[in-house]
Amino acid sequence: MRIKSLKVSGFKSFCHLVEMGFTEHGTTVVVGPNGCGKSNVVDAIRWVLGEQRPKHLRGGSMEDVIFAGSAFQKPRGMTEVTLTFANPTGDTLSRFNEYSEIAVTRRLYRSGESVYMINKTPVRLMDIRELFMDTGIGGTGYSIVEQGRVGEIVSAKPTDRRTLIDDAAGIVKFRTKRQAAERRLEETGQNLLRVNDVLRELRDREEGLREHVENAQTYLDLQTQCCSTEQNLLVLRWHEVGRQEEKLDAKVVEEQQHRQDLQTEKSVIEADLQRFSLEQTQRADQLTRKREALFQKEREIQEAENQRRLQQQTIENAREQQGRQEQELEELQGRLTRLEGTVQDASGQFETLTEKREILETEVAVIERTRAEQNDVLQEVTILLQSLQKRLLKLHMELTNQTNQRNFLKERLTQFQERLQRLQAQRDANAELVRQVEGRAHVSRQQLGSLQAKRTTLETRVEALGLCASQQENDLDELDQRIRELRFQHGAACSRLESLQQIQGQYEDFSNSVQQFMERLREQPELREQWGLRGLLADHLIAEPEWLAQVAPVLSEVLDWIVVEQSAQLPGLAGFCQQEGFGSLRFLALDRLPRVPESNLPGTSLVDHLSFREPLEAWGSRFFQRFRMDESGVWSRLQEAWPDASVIWVGPEGVRIDEVTVQTGSVQEGSLGFLARQQEIEQLEQQTSELSTDITAEETQQEELREAWSQTQEALEQVQSEQRGQELDVLSHTKELEHHQLELNRTRQTSEQFDSDLRQLQEEISEAESRYENTTKLLGELEAERQELEGASETQQERVQSQSRRVEDAAEDLLQRRIALTEVMEQQKTAESTHVRLRQEHSESYQRLQLLESGQSESSRRLTQSRERIEAIDASFGGLLQSRDTLKVELDSETVRHGEQTEKQNELLRTLQAKQKTLEAVVGAAHDTSLKLAEFRMQREQLEMQLHDFTEQAPATLVPELDLENLKVRELSREVQRLKAQLNALGPVNLAAPNEHVVLVERLQFLTEQSEDLQKAVDDLKRTIRDINVESRRRFREMFDQVNEHFGEVFTKLFGGGEAQMVLTESEDLLDAGIDIVAQPPGKKLQNINLLSGGEKALTALSLIFAIFLIKPSPFCLLDEVDAPLDDANVGRFTNLIRQLADGSQFIIITHNKKTMELGDRLYGVTMEEPGISKTVSVHFQEAERMVA
């Protein structure tokens, strides 16, 4: 896998879209002047690979990477970098081995929104980090080496240095997983402790709550059983009452039917009586007519007999007519007399009968009117009686209802009192529970307040420690930046110092003689000891910069003097110089001190502007004392007496006056250049020393600050751990307080409900008592009214009975009168018939008498007539006798039927009276049955109302569920009383305990499962950490040994000799061991790595990095001016090693060195044609060579 291209837009100085293509098999070099944005390429690659630390991107915040604008270009609102990898063989990234190219994109907006993409698919930052994990690619990997990073690798702490080996060994992922597992293990352990603490507390609470649950469960079971039994009892009573009601209802229907039947029968009997009365009347009339017909027939027979006897007698006496006429006349006269008496008697009897008939008819009419009136009265009193009976029935029903209502209210009052006592007991128990819960809530609130205060304190401490740690991190970053800058400055100063020292060591600014002499001393250092040589005077003299131009004429003459220790060595040294042919040389001996001029001379001495190094300090201060500085009056010294021959006046612009000569003009720059370089070397040495001191101080401060940061982090972690524990405690106590608060609210609501129930119950009791009193009062009133109505009803009943008797008596009297009237009418008709017959006989006798008296002549005729009549009578007498017998039989039969009908009528009257009595009995029984039926209906309604308190179902739907054959009301009633006694014996019961226990058990089960899961997680995490540690140790040891072996080999190649190795610091665990580097460049003794020069440090760090590349080459390597501290020879060895490594890795090098530039297969130049905006130009050398060819 290789980098194919980099697209940058809006990143730092790259305002516009810039695309850089890289050589996949070779080296790409990026060059450009300082400040053009070359390092921004490195920052872009580091940023797109997931760098989150702005300071590592040379910024203060992440928004600093967005193009901030220039003098002619507005700021950009977002930045985007896309890094494309060529992955033709899928050899590195297994997750994407099917892709030939992998494009990683990162986009950032000024709003802070960040987007990560792989192949244009949005992903997480973690996905990008996992993508390149253990490949050496990344912000902390060994594939990107920036400016200053080379020195940091060498000077880093051992624990920080081992990250390179970890990355190469592929255990970064394991370390990340182990750290995450350790964090999870610590958090899980803390959570496990907290969960176990909560579990212990909850188990204690569960044990205390279990007894309440058992009591509540027993209470609920008993209450359920009691309610069920009482419900069954009520249903059974309802069913029994219903059955009795059905029976009574059927009985009422039967009695009503019976009553109706009796009424019908009574009506039928009354109709029959009316019909019989009518028939009897008609039959009496018919009987009278038959009697009259019989009487008529008998009269006719009598008349016929009489006529026949008469005629016979006439015939018999016809012969004796004469004899007997007188006798007959006498008989006729006597008969007439008798007939007259009989007619008078008959007339009197008829009149008597007529009067009697009229009297009887009047009496019958009166009796009928009386009977009708009595019937009307009877109907009225009967209606009144029925009204009274209806009122009495209604009153009985009302009395029953009110009695049942009073009994119901009495029982309800008893139930209310019992419920009131239970509610008061439960309210008192709940009030006690409220006080207990309030106490627990108060304690929990106090504990929570204390914990919250402690949490606030811990939060304050965490915030303070966080701010302190953040400040320390910022200080560390600033120190790190300052140390890098100081190291960079120190490296630059050392490089400059080495260059100047190299130049100074060649003494190019002096004469050839001096150069040859000093070159010989450099080649033969022993000559210094032999002749006591201490170098040139310029090596030991320092001039103030501002006075350098003025003292140049003086110093230019003496700077090339060679300093020797003893003047005795000068002859031999002079001979040696002549022998070697060094030419003109000037020596000064330190033991020959110059004479000091007068000290009261005007002006300042040159010594005041010079300083000397040992051993020239004494000689120099005496020698240069003779030079006097006079800027304004130097020319006036020519007019004055010369104080001392050794005094030389020095003026501005190169004026130099001694006792004999005046010198003007500038001097050669060579020796002054050496002096200036020497001063610069002095300054650089001082600067490097100060920088070393500053670096040491900064590193010491950094170590102290790191130690303080570590302590702060430890304190912060400890406080955070305490805070997490405190948060768990607060959460636990908050939950507990919420539980107490919920329980308190529930108990308060229960108390309020109890109070409400008590108030409602008391209102119901008051209402029930009021209703009971009203019902009792109403019952008294109804009872009085009932007694009054019963008295009235009895009186009215007596009146009805009395009136019924009157009606019956009237009917009987009417019947007797009607019978008597009928008899009188019959007698009257008989008397009338007899009177008519007697009158007729009288008339006939009178006529006979007249006839007898009129003449005897008629006797014969009459005899003949008599004979004819006798014959006629004899001829018709048989028919008359037969008619008479027939009429007699019919009359007897009609008389018998009339008697039978009369008996039937009397029987009907008796039957009617019996029916009337039966009807009255039936009406009374129906009334009693109706009262009982109303009572049963009220009982069923009361039972339905009581059942409504237990269930919403209709009683009829509950009856099929009962075992009616085995259930008895008395047994169920005893069972209900027994269950209620057991319920009362339980006393106050916390009915909320089961729900609380269920919630508590669920929470216990949940926390137990959590505890088991946490314990399992702890064991799994420990096992995972152990496996990770074992694998990490194995990989680290193998990689360390391989890298250490190659490190020595690469070190020898880069240094041209020497030796180096890595050494593990002492540690109990291999994973915690740091790595020290022991390096011995060629020709040097084994020393501390920090004492190496900048170039040596750079070569040592590159040796370590390249040693890692030899074992595990990264897909690419990005080097940012790592060759800056190297000289040409080291650069050559550096480039040779890169050529060897380029076959296995892709190199991208940012450099200023020409030799390094020669490595590149492609050269990119970064420029700023427009100020503040970077652009790139590129040259592909192979393509260029092909084009040239």
PDB file of C-alpha atoms in Angstrom, residues 332-544:
ATOM      1  CA  LEU A 332    -181.801 -23.773  41.744  1.00  0.00           C
ATOM      2  CA  GLN A 333    -182.968 -21.045  43.962  1.00  0.00           C
ATOM      3  CA  GLY A 334    -181.016 -22.540  46.844  1.00  0.00           C
ATOM      4  CA  ARG A 335    -178.069 -23.004  44.625  1.00  0.00           C
ATOM      5  CA  LEU A 336    -178.336 -19.496  43.392  1.00  0.00           C
ATOM      6  CA  THR A 337    -178.388 -18.415  46.925  1.00  0.00           C
ATOM      7  CA  ARG A 338    -175.357 -20.567  47.657  1.00  0.00           C
ATOM      8  CA  LEU A 339    -173.712 -19.468  44.514  1.00  0.00           C
ATOM      9  CA  GLU A 340    -174.296 -15.878  45.378  1.00  0.00           C
ATOM     10  CA  GLY A 341    -172.722 -16.517  48.766  1.00  0.00           C
ATOM     11  CA  THR A 342    -169.935 -18.467  47.174  1.00  0.00           C
ATOM     12  CA  VAL A 343    -169.485 -15.712  44.553  1.00  0.00           C
ATOM     13  CA  GLN A 344    -169.387 -13.157  47.278  1.00  0.00           C
ATOM     14  CA  ASP A 345    -166.954 -15.318  49.168  1.00  0.00           C
ATOM     15  CA  ALA A 346    -164.947 -15.812  46.006  1.00  0.00           C
ATOM     16  CA  SER A 347    -165.173 -12.114  45.228  1.00  0.00           C
ATOM     17  CA  GLY A 348    -164.047 -11.290  48.732  1.00  0.00           C
ATOM     18  CA  GLN A 349    -161.282 -13.880  48.540  1.00  0.00           C
ATOM     19  CA  PHE A 350    -160.260 -12.456  45.147  1.00  0.00           C
ATOM     20  CA  GLU A 351    -160.221  -8.953  46.482  1.00  0.00           C
ATOM     21  CA  THR A 352    -158.299 -10.170  49.495  1.00  0.00           C
ATOM     22  CA  LEU A 353    -155.837 -11.924  47.236  1.00  0.00           C
ATOM     23  CA  THR A 354    -155.682  -8.859  45.024  1.00  0.00           C
ATOM     24  CA  GLU A 355    -154.887  -6.670  47.954  1.00  0.00           C
ATOM     25  CA  LYS A 356    -152.390  -9.232  49.199  1.00  0.00           C
ATOM     26  CA  ARG A 357    -150.867  -9.378  45.715  1.00  0.00           C
ATOM     27  CA  GLU A 358    -150.633  -5.644  45.556  1.00  0.00           C
ATOM     28  CA  ILE A 359    -149.056  -5.616  48.992  1.00  0.00           C
ATOM     29  CA  LEU A 360    -146.651  -8.337  47.981  1.00  0.00           C
ATOM     30  CA  GLU A 361    -145.824  -6.561  44.711  1.00  0.00           C
ATOM     31  CA  THR A 362    -145.247  -3.369  46.629  1.00  0.00           C
ATOM     32  CA  GLU A 363    -143.106  -5.248  49.121  1.00  0.00           C
ATOM     33  CA  VAL A 364    -141.220  -6.950  46.287  1.00  0.00           C
ATOM     34  CA  ALA A 365    -140.628  -3.617  44.600  1.00  0.00           C
ATOM     35  CA  VAL A 366    -139.562  -2.100  47.897  1.00  0.00           C
ATOM     36  CA  ILE A 367    -137.330  -5.082  48.652  1.00  0.00           C
ATOM     37  CA  GLU A 368    -135.857  -4.927  45.144  1.00  0.00           C
ATOM     38  CA  ARG A 369    -135.155  -1.258  45.558  1.00  0.00           C
ATOM     39  CA  THR A 370    -133.771  -1.994  49.007  1.00  0.00           C
ATOM     40  CA  ARG A 371    -131.698  -4.817  47.584  1.00  0.00           C
ATOM     41  CA  ALA A 372    -130.419  -2.584  44.778  1.00  0.00           C
ATOM     42  CA  GLU A 373    -129.631   0.080  47.312  1.00  0.00           C
ATOM     43  CA  GLN A 374    -127.982  -2.507  49.554  1.00  0.00           C
ATOM     44  CA  ASN A 375    -126.073  -3.805  46.535  1.00  0.00           C
ATOM     45  CA  ASP A 376    -124.963  -0.265  45.745  1.00  0.00           C
ATOM     46  CA  VAL A 377    -123.983   0.211  49.376  1.00  0.00           C
ATOM     47  CA  LEU A 378    -122.256  -3.157  49.322  1.00  0.00           C
ATOM     48  CA  GLN A 379    -120.409  -2.179  46.153  1.00  0.00           C
ATOM     49  CA  GLU A 380    -119.421   1.134  47.678  1.00  0.00           C
ATOM     50  CA  VAL A 381    -118.249  -0.418  50.943  1.00  0.00           C
ATOM     51  CA  THR A 382    -116.540  -3.163  48.953  1.00  0.00           C
ATOM     52  CA  ILE A 383    -114.783  -0.575  46.786  1.00  0.00           C
ATOM     53  CA  LEU A 384    -113.879   1.338  49.926  1.00  0.00           C
ATOM     54  CA  LEU A 385    -112.681  -1.901  51.495  1.00  0.00           C
ATOM     55  CA  GLN A 386    -110.642  -2.713  48.398  1.00  0.00           C
ATOM     56  CA  SER A 387    -109.217   0.809  48.476  1.00  0.00           C
ATOM     57  CA  LEU A 388    -108.374   0.365  52.134  1.00  0.00           C
ATOM     58  CA  GLN A 389    -106.892  -3.040  51.378  1.00  0.00           C
ATOM     59  CA  LYS A 390    -104.843  -1.573  48.522  1.00  0.00           C
ATOM     60  CA  ARG A 391    -103.661   1.210  50.760  1.00  0.00           C
ATOM     61  CA  LEU A 392    -102.979  -1.310  53.473  1.00  0.00           C
ATOM     62  CA  LEU A 393    -101.105  -3.522  50.981  1.00  0.00           C
ATOM     63  CA  LYS A 394     -99.128  -0.557  49.766  1.00  0.00           C
ATOM     64  CA  LEU A 395     -98.547   0.443  53.352  1.00  0.00           C
ATOM     65  CA  HIS A 396     -97.456  -3.099  54.172  1.00  0.00           C
ATOM     66  CA  MET A 397     -95.080  -2.986  51.246  1.00  0.00           C
ATOM     67  CA  GLU A 398     -93.826   0.416  52.328  1.00  0.00           C
ATOM     68  CA  LEU A 399     -93.492  -0.883  55.896  1.00  0.00           C
ATOM     69  CA  THR A 400     -91.584  -3.878  54.612  1.00  0.00           C
ATOM     70  CA  ASN A 401     -89.400  -1.675  52.438  1.00  0.00           C
ATOM     71  CA  GLN A 402     -88.755   0.740  55.254  1.00  0.00           C
ATOM     72  CA  THR A 403     -88.179  -2.108  57.708  1.00  0.00           C
ATOM     73  CA  ASN A 404     -85.762  -3.717  55.281  1.00  0.00           C
ATOM     74  CA  GLN A 405     -84.252  -0.315  54.635  1.00  0.00           C
ATOM     75  CA  ARG A 406     -83.881   0.255  58.368  1.00  0.00           C
ATOM     76  CA  ASN A 407     -82.364  -3.202  58.827  1.00  0.00           C
ATOM     77  CA  PHE A 408     -80.136  -2.559  55.831  1.00  0.00           C
ATOM     78  CA  LEU A 409     -79.152   0.851  57.230  1.00  0.00           C
ATOM     79  CA  LYS A 410     -78.592  -0.698  60.650  1.00  0.00           C
ATOM     80  CA  GLU A 411     -76.393  -3.389  59.165  1.00  0.00           C
ATOM     81  CA  ARG A 412     -74.720  -0.790  56.962  1.00  0.00           C
ATOM     82  CA  LEU A 413     -74.138   1.417  59.992  1.00  0.00           C
ATOM     83  CA  THR A 414     -72.575  -1.568  61.724  1.00  0.00           C
ATOM     84  CA  GLN A 415     -70.438  -2.188  58.649  1.00  0.00           C
ATOM     85  CA  PHE A 416     -69.629   1.522  58.490  1.00  0.00           C
ATOM     86  CA  GLN A 417     -68.588   1.497  62.131  1.00  0.00           C
ATOM     87  CA  GLU A 418     -66.425  -1.541  61.574  1.00  0.00           C
ATOM     88  CA  ARG A 419     -65.004   0.002  58.423  1.00  0.00           C
ATOM     89  CA  LEU A 420     -64.526   3.270  60.307  1.00  0.00           C
ATOM     90  CA  GLN A 421     -62.584   1.453  62.982  1.00  0.00           C
ATOM     91  CA  ARG A 422     -60.521  -0.349  60.339  1.00  0.00           C
ATOM     92  CA  LEU A 423     -59.923   2.877  58.420  1.00  0.00           C
ATOM     93  CA  GLN A 424     -58.946   4.686  61.604  1.00  0.00           C
ATOM     94  CA  ALA A 425     -56.605   1.849  62.511  1.00  0.00           C
ATOM     95  CA  GLN A 426     -55.198   1.797  58.978  1.00  0.00           C
ATOM     96  CA  ARG A 427     -54.946   5.590  58.982  1.00  0.00           C
ATOM     97  CA  ASP A 428     -53.095   5.499  62.312  1.00  0.00           C
ATOM     98  CA  ALA A 429     -50.856   2.730  61.008  1.00  0.00           C
ATOM     99  CA  ASN A 430     -50.340   4.660  57.776  1.00  0.00           C
ATOM    100  CA  ALA A 431     -49.667   7.851  59.760  1.00  0.00           C
ATOM    101  CA  GLU A 432     -47.046   5.951  61.708  1.00  0.00           C
ATOM    102  CA  LEU A 433     -45.701   4.637  58.407  1.00  0.00           C
ATOM    103  CA  VAL A 434     -45.701   8.226  57.061  1.00  0.00           C
ATOM    104  CA  ARG A 435     -43.708   9.339  60.089  1.00  0.00           C
ATOM    105  CA  GLN A 436     -41.303   6.476  59.612  1.00  0.00           C
ATOM    106  CA  VAL A 437     -40.984   7.178  55.875  1.00  0.00           C
ATOM    107  CA  GLU A 438     -40.580  10.900  56.582  1.00  0.00           C
ATOM    108  CA  GLY A 439     -37.881  10.015  59.045  1.00  0.00           C
ATOM    109  CA  ARG A 440     -36.164   7.760  56.525  1.00  0.00           C
ATOM    110  CA  ALA A 441     -36.675  10.374  53.795  1.00  0.00           C
ATOM    111  CA  HIS A 442     -35.291  13.060  56.121  1.00  0.00           C
ATOM    112  CA  VAL A 443     -32.275  10.897  56.897  1.00  0.00           C
ATOM    113  CA  SER A 444     -31.866  10.105  53.187  1.00  0.00           C
ATOM    114  CA  ARG A 445     -32.303  13.792  52.357  1.00  0.00           C
ATOM    115  CA  GLN A 446     -29.670  14.746  54.896  1.00  0.00           C
ATOM    116  CA  GLN A 447     -27.382  12.021  53.620  1.00  0.00           C
ATOM    117  CA  LEU A 448     -28.111  13.072  50.045  1.00  0.00           C
ATOM    118  CA  GLY A 449     -27.485  16.699  50.941  1.00  0.00           C
ATOM    119  CA  SER A 450     -24.212  15.704  52.577  1.00  0.00           C
ATOM    120  CA  LEU A 451     -23.333  13.544  49.577  1.00  0.00           C
ATOM    121  CA  GLN A 452     -24.340  16.311  47.157  1.00  0.00           C
ATOM    122  CA  ALA A 453     -22.282  18.797  49.119  1.00  0.00           C
ATOM    123  CA  LYS A 454     -19.409  16.335  49.032  1.00  0.00           C
ATOM    124  CA  ARG A 455     -20.105  15.753  45.332  1.00  0.00           C
ATOM    125  CA  THR A 456     -20.115  19.510  44.770  1.00  0.00           C
ATOM    126  CA  THR A 457     -16.832  19.696  46.647  1.00  0.00           C
ATOM    127  CA  LEU A 458     -15.506  16.832  44.543  1.00  0.00           C
ATOM    128  CA  GLU A 459     -16.833  18.484  41.381  1.00  0.00           C
ATOM    129  CA  THR A 460     -15.125  21.680  42.435  1.00  0.00           C
ATOM    130  CA  ARG A 461     -11.965  19.697  43.112  1.00  0.00           C
ATOM    131  CA  VAL A 462     -12.337  17.837  39.816  1.00  0.00           C
ATOM    132  CA  GLU A 463     -12.928  21.096  38.001  1.00  0.00           C
ATOM    133  CA  ALA A 464     -10.018  22.699  39.812  1.00  0.00           C
ATOM    134  CA  LEU A 465      -7.816  19.662  39.202  1.00  0.00           C
ATOM    135  CA  GLY A 466      -9.076  19.485  35.614  1.00  0.00           C
ATOM    136  CA  LEU A 467      -8.270  23.157  35.115  1.00  0.00           C
ATOM    137  CA  CYS A 468      -4.970  22.592  36.873  1.00  0.00           C
ATOM    138  CA  ALA A 469      -4.271  19.503  34.738  1.00  0.00           C
ATOM    139  CA  SER A 470      -5.379  21.383  31.632  1.00  0.00           C
ATOM    140  CA  GLN A 471      -3.236  24.304  32.609  1.00  0.00           C
ATOM    141  CA  GLN A 472      -0.382  21.912  33.340  1.00  0.00           C
ATOM    142  CA  GLU A 473      -0.977  20.217  29.983  1.00  0.00           C
ATOM    143  CA  ASN A 474      -0.969  23.616  28.316  1.00  0.00           C
ATOM    144  CA  ASP A 475       2.148  24.495  30.301  1.00  0.00           C
ATOM    145  CA  LEU A 476       3.654  21.146  29.294  1.00  0.00           C
ATOM    146  CA  ASP A 477       2.714  21.808  25.684  1.00  0.00           C
ATOM    147  CA  GLU A 478       4.181  25.275  25.932  1.00  0.00           C
ATOM    148  CA  LEU A 479       7.249  23.853  27.666  1.00  0.00           C
ATOM    149  CA  ASP A 480       7.436  21.145  25.059  1.00  0.00           C
ATOM    150  CA  GLN A 481       7.134  23.759  22.346  1.00  0.00           C
ATOM    151  CA  ARG A 482       9.704  25.951  24.104  1.00  0.00           C
ATOM    152  CA  ILE A 483      12.011  22.983  24.588  1.00  0.00           C
ATOM    153  CA  ARG A 484      11.644  22.058  20.928  1.00  0.00           C
ATOM    154  CA  GLU A 485      12.268  25.664  19.992  1.00  0.00           C
ATOM    155  CA  LEU A 486      15.181  25.828  22.427  1.00  0.00           C
ATOM    156  CA  ARG A 487      16.525  22.563  21.076  1.00  0.00           C
ATOM    157  CA  PHE A 488      16.008  23.801  17.577  1.00  0.00           C
ATOM    158  CA  GLN A 489      17.744  27.051  18.504  1.00  0.00           C
ATOM    159  CA  HIS A 490      20.423  25.085  20.344  1.00  0.00           C
ATOM    160  CA  GLY A 491      20.860  22.802  17.362  1.00  0.00           C
ATOM    161  CA  ALA A 492      20.991  25.742  15.010  1.00  0.00           C
ATOM    162  CA  ALA A 493      23.434  27.556  17.328  1.00  0.00           C
ATOM    163  CA  CYS A 494      25.554  24.416  17.693  1.00  0.00           C
ATOM    164  CA  SER A 495      25.513  23.931  13.946  1.00  0.00           C
ATOM    165  CA  ARG A 496      26.468  27.566  13.457  1.00  0.00           C
ATOM    166  CA  LEU A 497      29.057  27.269  16.197  1.00  0.00           C
ATOM    167  CA  GLU A 498      30.538  24.146  14.643  1.00  0.00           C
ATOM    168  CA  SER A 499      30.640  25.875  11.276  1.00  0.00           C
ATOM    169  CA  LEU A 500      32.230  28.987  12.750  1.00  0.00           C
ATOM    170  CA  GLN A 501      34.606  26.919  14.818  1.00  0.00           C
ATOM    171  CA  GLN A 502      35.500  24.953  11.704  1.00  0.00           C
ATOM    172  CA  ILE A 503      36.067  28.214   9.859  1.00  0.00           C
ATOM    173  CA  GLN A 504      37.954  29.677  12.802  1.00  0.00           C
ATOM    174  CA  GLY A 505      39.983  26.516  13.065  1.00  0.00           C
ATOM    175  CA  GLN A 506      41.147  27.070   9.488  1.00  0.00           C
ATOM    176  CA  TYR A 507      42.145  30.732  10.291  1.00  0.00           C
ATOM    177  CA  GLU A 508      41.254  31.832   6.788  1.00  0.00           C
ATOM    178  CA  ASP A 509      41.271  35.551   7.762  1.00  0.00           C
ATOM    179  CA  PHE A 510      44.974  35.533   8.645  1.00  0.00           C
ATOM    180  CA  SER A 511      48.170  35.272   6.634  1.00  0.00           C
ATOM    181  CA  ASN A 512      49.261  32.052   5.043  1.00  0.00           C
ATOM    182  CA  SER A 513      52.044  31.732   7.570  1.00  0.00           C
ATOM    183  CA  VAL A 514      49.587  31.825  10.415  1.00  0.00           C
ATOM    184  CA  GLN A 515      47.245  29.422   8.583  1.00  0.00           C
ATOM    185  CA  GLN A 516      50.081  26.968   7.909  1.00  0.00           C
ATOM    186  CA  PHE A 517      51.312  27.168  11.472  1.00  0.00           C
ATOM    187  CA  MET A 518      47.861  26.612  12.931  1.00  0.00           C
ATOM    188  CA  GLU A 519      47.166  23.772  10.464  1.00  0.00           C
ATOM    189  CA  ARG A 520      50.353  22.090  11.680  1.00  0.00           C
ATOM    190  CA  LEU A 521      49.221  22.469  15.252  1.00  0.00           C
ATOM    191  CA  ARG A 522      45.854  20.925  14.318  1.00  0.00           C
ATOM    192  CA  GLU A 523      47.605  18.033  12.626  1.00  0.00           C
ATOM    193  CA  GLN A 524      50.160  17.647  15.415  1.00  0.00           C
ATOM    194  CA  PRO A 525      48.441  18.530  18.660  1.00  0.00           C
ATOM    195  CA  GLU A 526      51.503  17.428  20.622  1.00  0.00           C
ATOM    196  CA  LEU A 527      53.332  20.556  19.422  1.00  0.00           C
ATOM    197  CA  ARG A 528      51.082  22.614  21.647  1.00  0.00           C
ATOM    198  CA  GLU A 529      52.408  20.868  24.707  1.00  0.00           C
ATOM    199  CA  GLN A 530      55.913  20.864  23.379  1.00  0.00           C
ATOM    200  CA  TRP A 531      56.153  24.603  22.762  1.00  0.00           C
ATOM    201  CA  GLY A 532      53.528  25.741  25.242  1.00  0.00           C
ATOM    202  CA  LEU A 533      51.388  27.217  22.515  1.00  0.00           C
ATOM    203  CA  ARG A 534      47.986  28.675  23.456  1.00  0.00           C
ATOM    204  CA  GLY A 535      46.754  29.694  20.026  1.00  0.00           C
ATOM    205  CA  LEU A 536      46.409  33.165  18.600  1.00  0.00           C
ATOM    206  CA  LEU A 537      45.737  36.269  20.589  1.00  0.00           C
ATOM    207  CA  ALA A 538      42.424  36.516  18.702  1.00  0.00           C
ATOM    208  CA  ASP A 539      41.428  33.262  20.346  1.00  0.00           C
ATOM    209  CA  HIS A 540      41.610  34.902  23.770  1.00  0.00           C
ATOM    210  CA  LEU A 541      40.318  38.412  23.102  1.00  0.00           C
ATOM    211  CA  ILE A 542      36.762  39.714  23.081  1.00  0.00           C
ATOM    212  CA  ALA A 543      35.838  43.236  22.001  1.00  0.00           C
ATOM    213  CA  GLU A 544      32.643  45.085  22.592  1.00  0.00           C
TER     214      GLU A 544
END
